[in-house]
Amino acid sequence: MFSNRKMKNWNQQEVEIAISRGGVIALVNPYDNLVTTGVSPWPPAEIVQKLYKSRHAGAFVSDQKEKATKFLGYYSDLQSIHSEDAISWSVFGTAAHSSIETRNTYLSDFFQNIGIQSNPTDNSQIFLWRRIPHPDTLVSGGPEIDFGIFAGDIFLLGEAKWKSSVNVNQGKNKDKDQIQLRVEFLNKYGPKLYPKVKQFVVLGIGLENDITENFIVNSVKCIGKTWDEICGLVSHPHHDELQKYLTWKKQNSKNG
């Protein structure tokens, strides 16, 4: 399948890889796992934030461990082809770093795609990997938001998955899941923090549409979508590359 532990990326460029004991591909250079087109200077703060040392380095042994730790001097989860952060960045990070006009056009189509009616806006914000106060205790370091969108009268919190499931046993009493925590935070504090927002949304994205059911709790609408649906929007500033990236990631991800 791979020649001399190298492979072609979505742009048909040769990149160096390592293989875990379980057969999962890791990119030796974590930047080779990301769409970076149009983002300058590189790397931005969001990516550096994610380049922390992984607890999963033990999945690589012998020469594969040497390769997996070659670039950084340690292994980072952002190197894994299964990384949900990698696709979150490639979709929403690149859009966040596009021009205001491009971003606003994209988000207008994005909201339509997920079934949210939006009004034209002259400004918008996309953010990644920010933490909110814990909805049960209000302490700092609460749930990490994979991506968020603030545009006009819409505020959205996103939960991204690739090969993993929604985490349960969350919350103060370990009786909630990740989606529930985000819905509860917006219901409790969204109107106070964002008094001009009329629509609060929690969006779950996965390989299959199984991250969350569609439902409404008080003022919060919860929506589930797939990466195919999200990456299919032609108004994304890097739509063509994103389509190739998604295909590459799916083809090379380990089943099961």
Short mmCIF file of C-alpha atoms in Angstrom, two decimals:
data_model
loop_
_atom_site.label_atom_id
_atom_site.label_comp_id
_atom_site.label_asym_id
_atom_site.label_seq_id
_atom_site.Cartn_x
_atom_site.Cartn_y
_atom_site.Cartn_z
CA MET A 1 0.00 0.00 0.00
CA PHE A 2 2.80 2.40 0.89
CA SER A 3 6.21 2.72 -0.72
CA ASN A 4 9.07 2.95 1.77
CA ARG A 5 6.65 4.35 4.39
CA LYS A 6 5.65 7.25 2.18
CA MET A 7 2.33 8.04 0.60
CA LYS A 8 0.68 10.57 -1.70
CA ASN A 9 -1.44 13.24 -0.06
CA TRP A 10 -4.67 14.68 -1.47
CA ASN A 11 -2.63 16.92 -3.81
CA GLN A 12 -0.57 13.93 -5.01
CA GLN A 13 2.51 15.13 -3.16
CA GLU A 14 4.70 12.53 -1.47
CA VAL A 15 4.65 12.73 2.34
CA GLU A 16 6.40 10.70 5.01
CA ILE A 17 4.33 8.57 7.37
CA ALA A 18 4.58 6.27 10.37
CA ILE A 19 2.26 3.34 11.09
CA SER A 20 1.00 2.49 14.58
CA ARG A 21 0.79 -1.05 15.95
CA GLY A 22 -2.93 -0.90 15.20
CA GLY A 23 -2.35 0.10 11.60
CA VAL A 24 -3.30 3.78 11.90
CA ILE A 25 -1.38 6.22 9.69
CA ALA A 26 0.39 9.18 11.25
CA LEU A 27 1.98 11.94 9.23
CA VAL A 28 5.59 12.52 10.27
CA ASN A 29 5.12 16.25 9.72
CA PRO A 30 1.80 17.29 11.34
CA TYR A 31 1.38 20.09 8.81
CA ASP A 32 1.10 17.41 6.12
CA ASN A 33 -2.18 16.37 7.77
CA LEU A 34 -3.83 19.76 7.27
CA VAL A 35 -5.16 22.00 4.54
CA THR A 36 -2.97 25.11 4.86
CA THR A 37 -3.77 26.93 1.62
CA GLY A 38 -4.27 30.67 2.03
CA VAL A 39 -3.21 30.79 5.69
CA SER A 40 -0.26 33.10 6.31
CA PRO A 41 1.80 33.42 8.43
CA TRP A 42 2.06 29.73 9.22
CA PRO A 43 1.54 28.14 11.70
CA PRO A 44 -1.20 30.20 13.35
CA ALA A 45 -1.72 30.16 17.11
CA GLU A 46 -4.60 27.68 16.89
CA ILE A 47 -2.35 25.02 15.37
CA VAL A 48 0.49 25.58 17.81
CA GLN A 49 -2.04 25.18 20.63
CA LYS A 50 -2.84 21.69 19.34
CA LEU A 51 0.76 20.53 18.99
CA TYR A 52 0.95 19.19 22.53
CA LYS A 53 2.57 15.87 23.42
CA SER A 54 0.19 12.95 22.99
CA ARG A 55 -0.49 10.18 25.49
CA HIS A 56 -0.66 7.74 22.58
CA ALA A 57 2.99 7.66 21.55
CA GLY A 58 3.12 4.09 22.85
CA ALA A 59 1.06 3.04 19.84
CA PHE A 60 4.27 3.35 17.79
CA VAL A 61 7.20 1.01 18.27
CA SER A 62 10.76 0.65 17.04
CA ASP A 63 11.55 2.56 13.84
CA GLN A 64 7.93 3.72 13.55
CA LYS A 65 8.21 5.52 16.88
CA GLU A 66 11.38 7.18 15.67
CA LYS A 67 9.56 8.39 12.60
CA ALA A 68 6.46 9.50 14.49
CA THR A 69 8.60 11.66 16.79
CA LYS A 70 11.05 12.83 14.13
CA PHE A 71 9.55 16.25 13.32
CA LEU A 72 8.57 17.59 16.74
CA GLY A 73 10.79 15.44 18.95
CA TYR A 74 7.58 13.91 20.32
CA TYR A 75 4.30 12.60 18.92
CA SER A 76 1.21 14.83 18.68
CA ASP A 77 -2.36 13.64 18.09
CA LEU A 78 -2.61 16.18 15.28
CA GLN A 79 -0.39 13.84 13.25
CA SER A 80 -2.97 11.03 13.19
CA ILE A 81 -5.04 10.64 10.05
CA HIS A 82 -7.93 9.92 12.44
CA SER A 83 -7.57 13.36 14.03
CA GLU A 84 -10.89 15.21 14.22
CA ASP A 85 -8.94 18.38 14.99
CA ALA A 86 -7.18 18.05 11.63
CA ILE A 87 -10.42 18.13 9.66
CA SER A 88 -11.94 20.77 11.94
CA TRP A 89 -9.00 23.01 11.12
CA SER A 90 -9.02 22.17 7.41
CA VAL A 91 -12.69 23.16 7.11
CA PHE A 92 -13.29 25.86 9.69
CA GLY A 93 -9.77 27.12 10.37
CA THR A 94 -9.11 27.92 6.74
CA ALA A 95 -12.49 29.64 6.48
CA ALA A 96 -11.72 31.63 9.64
CA HIS A 97 -8.53 32.95 8.02
CA SER A 98 -10.21 33.94 4.76
CA SER A 99 -11.35 37.48 3.93
CA ILE A 100 -14.44 38.88 5.65
CA GLU A 101 -16.38 38.90 2.37
CA THR A 102 -15.48 35.29 1.57
CA ARG A 103 -16.26 34.16 5.11
CA ASN A 104 -19.63 35.90 5.19
CA THR A 105 -20.66 34.36 1.86
CA TYR A 106 -19.57 30.92 3.01
CA LEU A 107 -21.41 31.17 6.32
CA SER A 108 -24.61 32.27 4.59
CA ASP A 109 -24.52 29.03 2.58
CA PHE A 110 -23.38 27.06 5.61
CA PHE A 111 -26.40 28.13 7.67
CA GLN A 112 -28.74 27.31 4.81
CA ASN A 113 -27.11 23.87 4.54
CA ILE A 114 -27.79 23.06 8.19
CA GLY A 115 -31.34 24.43 8.09
CA ILE A 116 -30.83 27.75 9.88
CA GLN A 117 -32.35 30.90 8.44
CA SER A 118 -29.82 33.72 8.52
CA ASN A 119 -29.83 37.40 7.68
CA PRO A 120 -27.06 39.09 5.68
CA THR A 121 -24.20 40.23 7.91
CA ASP A 122 -21.21 42.47 7.29
CA ASN A 123 -19.07 40.65 9.81
CA SER A 124 -18.64 37.19 11.28
CA GLN A 125 -16.32 35.17 13.44
CA ILE A 126 -15.20 31.53 13.33
CA PHE A 127 -13.15 30.24 16.25
CA LEU A 128 -11.56 26.92 17.15
CA TRP A 129 -10.75 25.11 20.39
CA ARG A 130 -11.88 27.68 22.91
CA ARG A 131 -13.11 26.59 26.34
CA ILE A 132 -16.32 27.79 27.92
CA PRO A 133 -17.10 27.97 31.65
CA HIS A 134 -18.35 24.61 32.86
CA PRO A 135 -22.17 24.70 32.66
CA ASP A 136 -22.53 22.80 35.97
CA THR A 137 -19.94 24.62 38.08
CA LEU A 138 -18.93 27.72 36.07
CA VAL A 139 -15.26 27.02 36.76
CA SER A 140 -12.70 27.77 34.07
CA GLY A 141 -11.47 25.04 31.77
CA GLY A 142 -14.92 23.75 30.90
CA PRO A 143 -15.81 21.94 27.67
CA GLU A 144 -13.51 22.59 24.73
CA ILE A 145 -15.48 23.80 21.71
CA ASP A 146 -14.16 22.21 18.51
CA PHE A 147 -15.40 25.13 16.45
CA GLY A 148 -17.75 28.02 16.98
CA ILE A 149 -19.47 30.56 14.76
CA PHE A 150 -20.80 33.99 15.65
CA ALA A 151 -22.53 35.76 12.78
CA GLY A 152 -25.27 38.35 13.06
CA ASP A 153 -27.99 36.99 15.32
CA ILE A 154 -26.67 33.38 15.27
CA PHE A 155 -24.28 31.78 17.76
CA LEU A 156 -23.21 28.18 17.12
CA LEU A 157 -21.12 25.68 19.07
CA GLY A 158 -19.78 22.72 17.11
CA GLU A 159 -18.74 19.21 18.15
CA ALA A 160 -16.58 17.38 15.59
CA LYS A 161 -15.93 13.65 15.43
CA TRP A 162 -14.12 11.38 12.99
CA LYS A 163 -13.72 7.78 14.20
CA SER A 164 -14.73 8.40 17.80
CA SER A 165 -18.14 8.68 19.48
CA VAL A 166 -19.66 11.42 21.61
CA ASN A 167 -18.16 11.21 25.09
CA VAL A 168 -20.54 10.29 27.90
CA ASN A 169 -20.03 10.39 31.66
CA GLN A 170 -19.56 14.13 31.45
CA GLY A 171 -20.64 16.85 33.82
CA LYS A 172 -20.37 17.26 37.58
CA ASN A 173 -22.20 14.00 38.27
CA LYS A 174 -20.92 12.15 35.17
CA ASP A 175 -24.47 11.78 33.88
CA LYS A 176 -24.33 13.90 30.70
CA ASP A 177 -22.72 13.77 27.29
CA GLN A 178 -20.79 16.37 25.30
CA ILE A 179 -23.79 17.54 23.31
CA GLN A 180 -25.92 17.94 26.42
CA LEU A 181 -23.30 20.09 28.14
CA ARG A 182 -23.18 22.48 25.21
CA VAL A 183 -26.95 22.70 24.96
CA GLU A 184 -27.23 23.37 28.69
CA PHE A 185 -24.57 26.09 28.58
CA LEU A 186 -26.35 27.96 25.80
CA ASN A 187 -29.76 27.58 27.45
CA LYS A 188 -28.50 28.81 30.80
CA TYR A 189 -26.11 31.54 29.78
CA GLY A 190 -26.40 32.20 26.04
CA PRO A 191 -29.09 34.91 26.28
CA LYS A 192 -27.17 36.66 29.07
CA LEU A 193 -23.83 36.59 27.28
CA TYR A 194 -25.24 37.35 23.83
CA PRO A 195 -28.44 39.38 24.34
CA LYS A 196 -28.70 40.26 20.63
CA VAL A 197 -28.51 36.66 19.45
CA LYS A 198 -31.83 35.15 18.40
CA GLN A 199 -30.68 31.68 17.38
CA PHE A 200 -28.46 29.41 19.45
CA VAL A 201 -27.27 26.23 17.77
CA VAL A 202 -25.31 23.10 18.70
CA LEU A 203 -24.01 21.28 15.62
CA GLY A 204 -22.53 17.79 15.67
CA ILE A 205 -20.54 16.58 12.65
CA GLY A 206 -19.35 13.03 12.06
CA LEU A 207 -18.58 10.50 9.35
CA GLU A 208 -22.14 9.27 9.72
CA ASN A 209 -25.08 11.36 10.85
CA ASP A 210 -25.03 9.78 14.30
CA ILE A 211 -23.44 12.43 16.49
CA THR A 212 -26.75 13.83 17.61
CA GLU A 213 -30.43 13.78 16.74
CA ASN A 214 -32.14 16.95 15.58
CA PHE A 215 -34.09 18.52 18.42
CA ILE A 216 -34.85 21.81 20.15
CA VAL A 217 -34.46 22.47 23.87
CA ASN A 218 -35.89 25.83 24.92
CA SER A 219 -33.92 28.37 22.87
CA VAL A 220 -31.29 25.97 21.50
CA LYS A 221 -31.55 24.02 18.26
CA CYS A 222 -29.45 20.85 18.02
CA ILE A 223 -28.48 19.57 14.56
CA GLY A 224 -26.52 16.57 13.23
CA LYS A 225 -24.64 16.57 9.91
CA THR A 226 -21.97 14.56 8.09
CA TRP A 227 -18.58 15.72 6.86
CA ASP A 228 -19.71 15.01 3.30
CA GLU A 229 -22.56 17.48 3.72
CA ILE A 230 -20.38 20.13 5.35
CA CYS A 231 -17.45 19.80 2.94
CA GLY A 232 -19.73 19.91 -0.10
CA LEU A 233 -20.38 23.65 0.06
CA VAL A 234 -18.95 25.24 -3.07
CA SER A 235 -18.66 28.65 -1.38
CA HIS A 236 -15.94 27.39 0.95
CA PRO A 237 -12.76 29.29 -0.03
CA HIS A 238 -10.94 25.99 -0.69
CA HIS A 239 -13.84 23.80 -1.79
CA ASP A 240 -11.97 21.84 -4.48
CA GLU A 241 -9.03 21.02 -2.24
CA LEU A 242 -11.34 20.22 0.66
CA GLN A 243 -13.18 17.64 -1.43
CA LYS A 244 -9.89 15.92 -2.27
CA TYR A 245 -8.77 16.13 1.36
CA LEU A 246 -11.97 14.50 2.64
CA THR A 247 -11.71 11.67 0.11
CA TRP A 248 -8.04 11.09 1.02
CA LYS A 249 -8.80 11.08 4.73
CA LYS A 250 -11.68 8.62 4.37
CA GLN A 251 -9.77 6.28 2.06
CA ASN A 252 -6.79 6.08 4.39
CA SER A 253 -8.57 5.91 7.74
CA LYS A 254 -8.57 2.50 9.38
CA ASN A 255 -11.97 0.82 9.49
CA GLY A 256 -13.43 -0.19 12.84
#
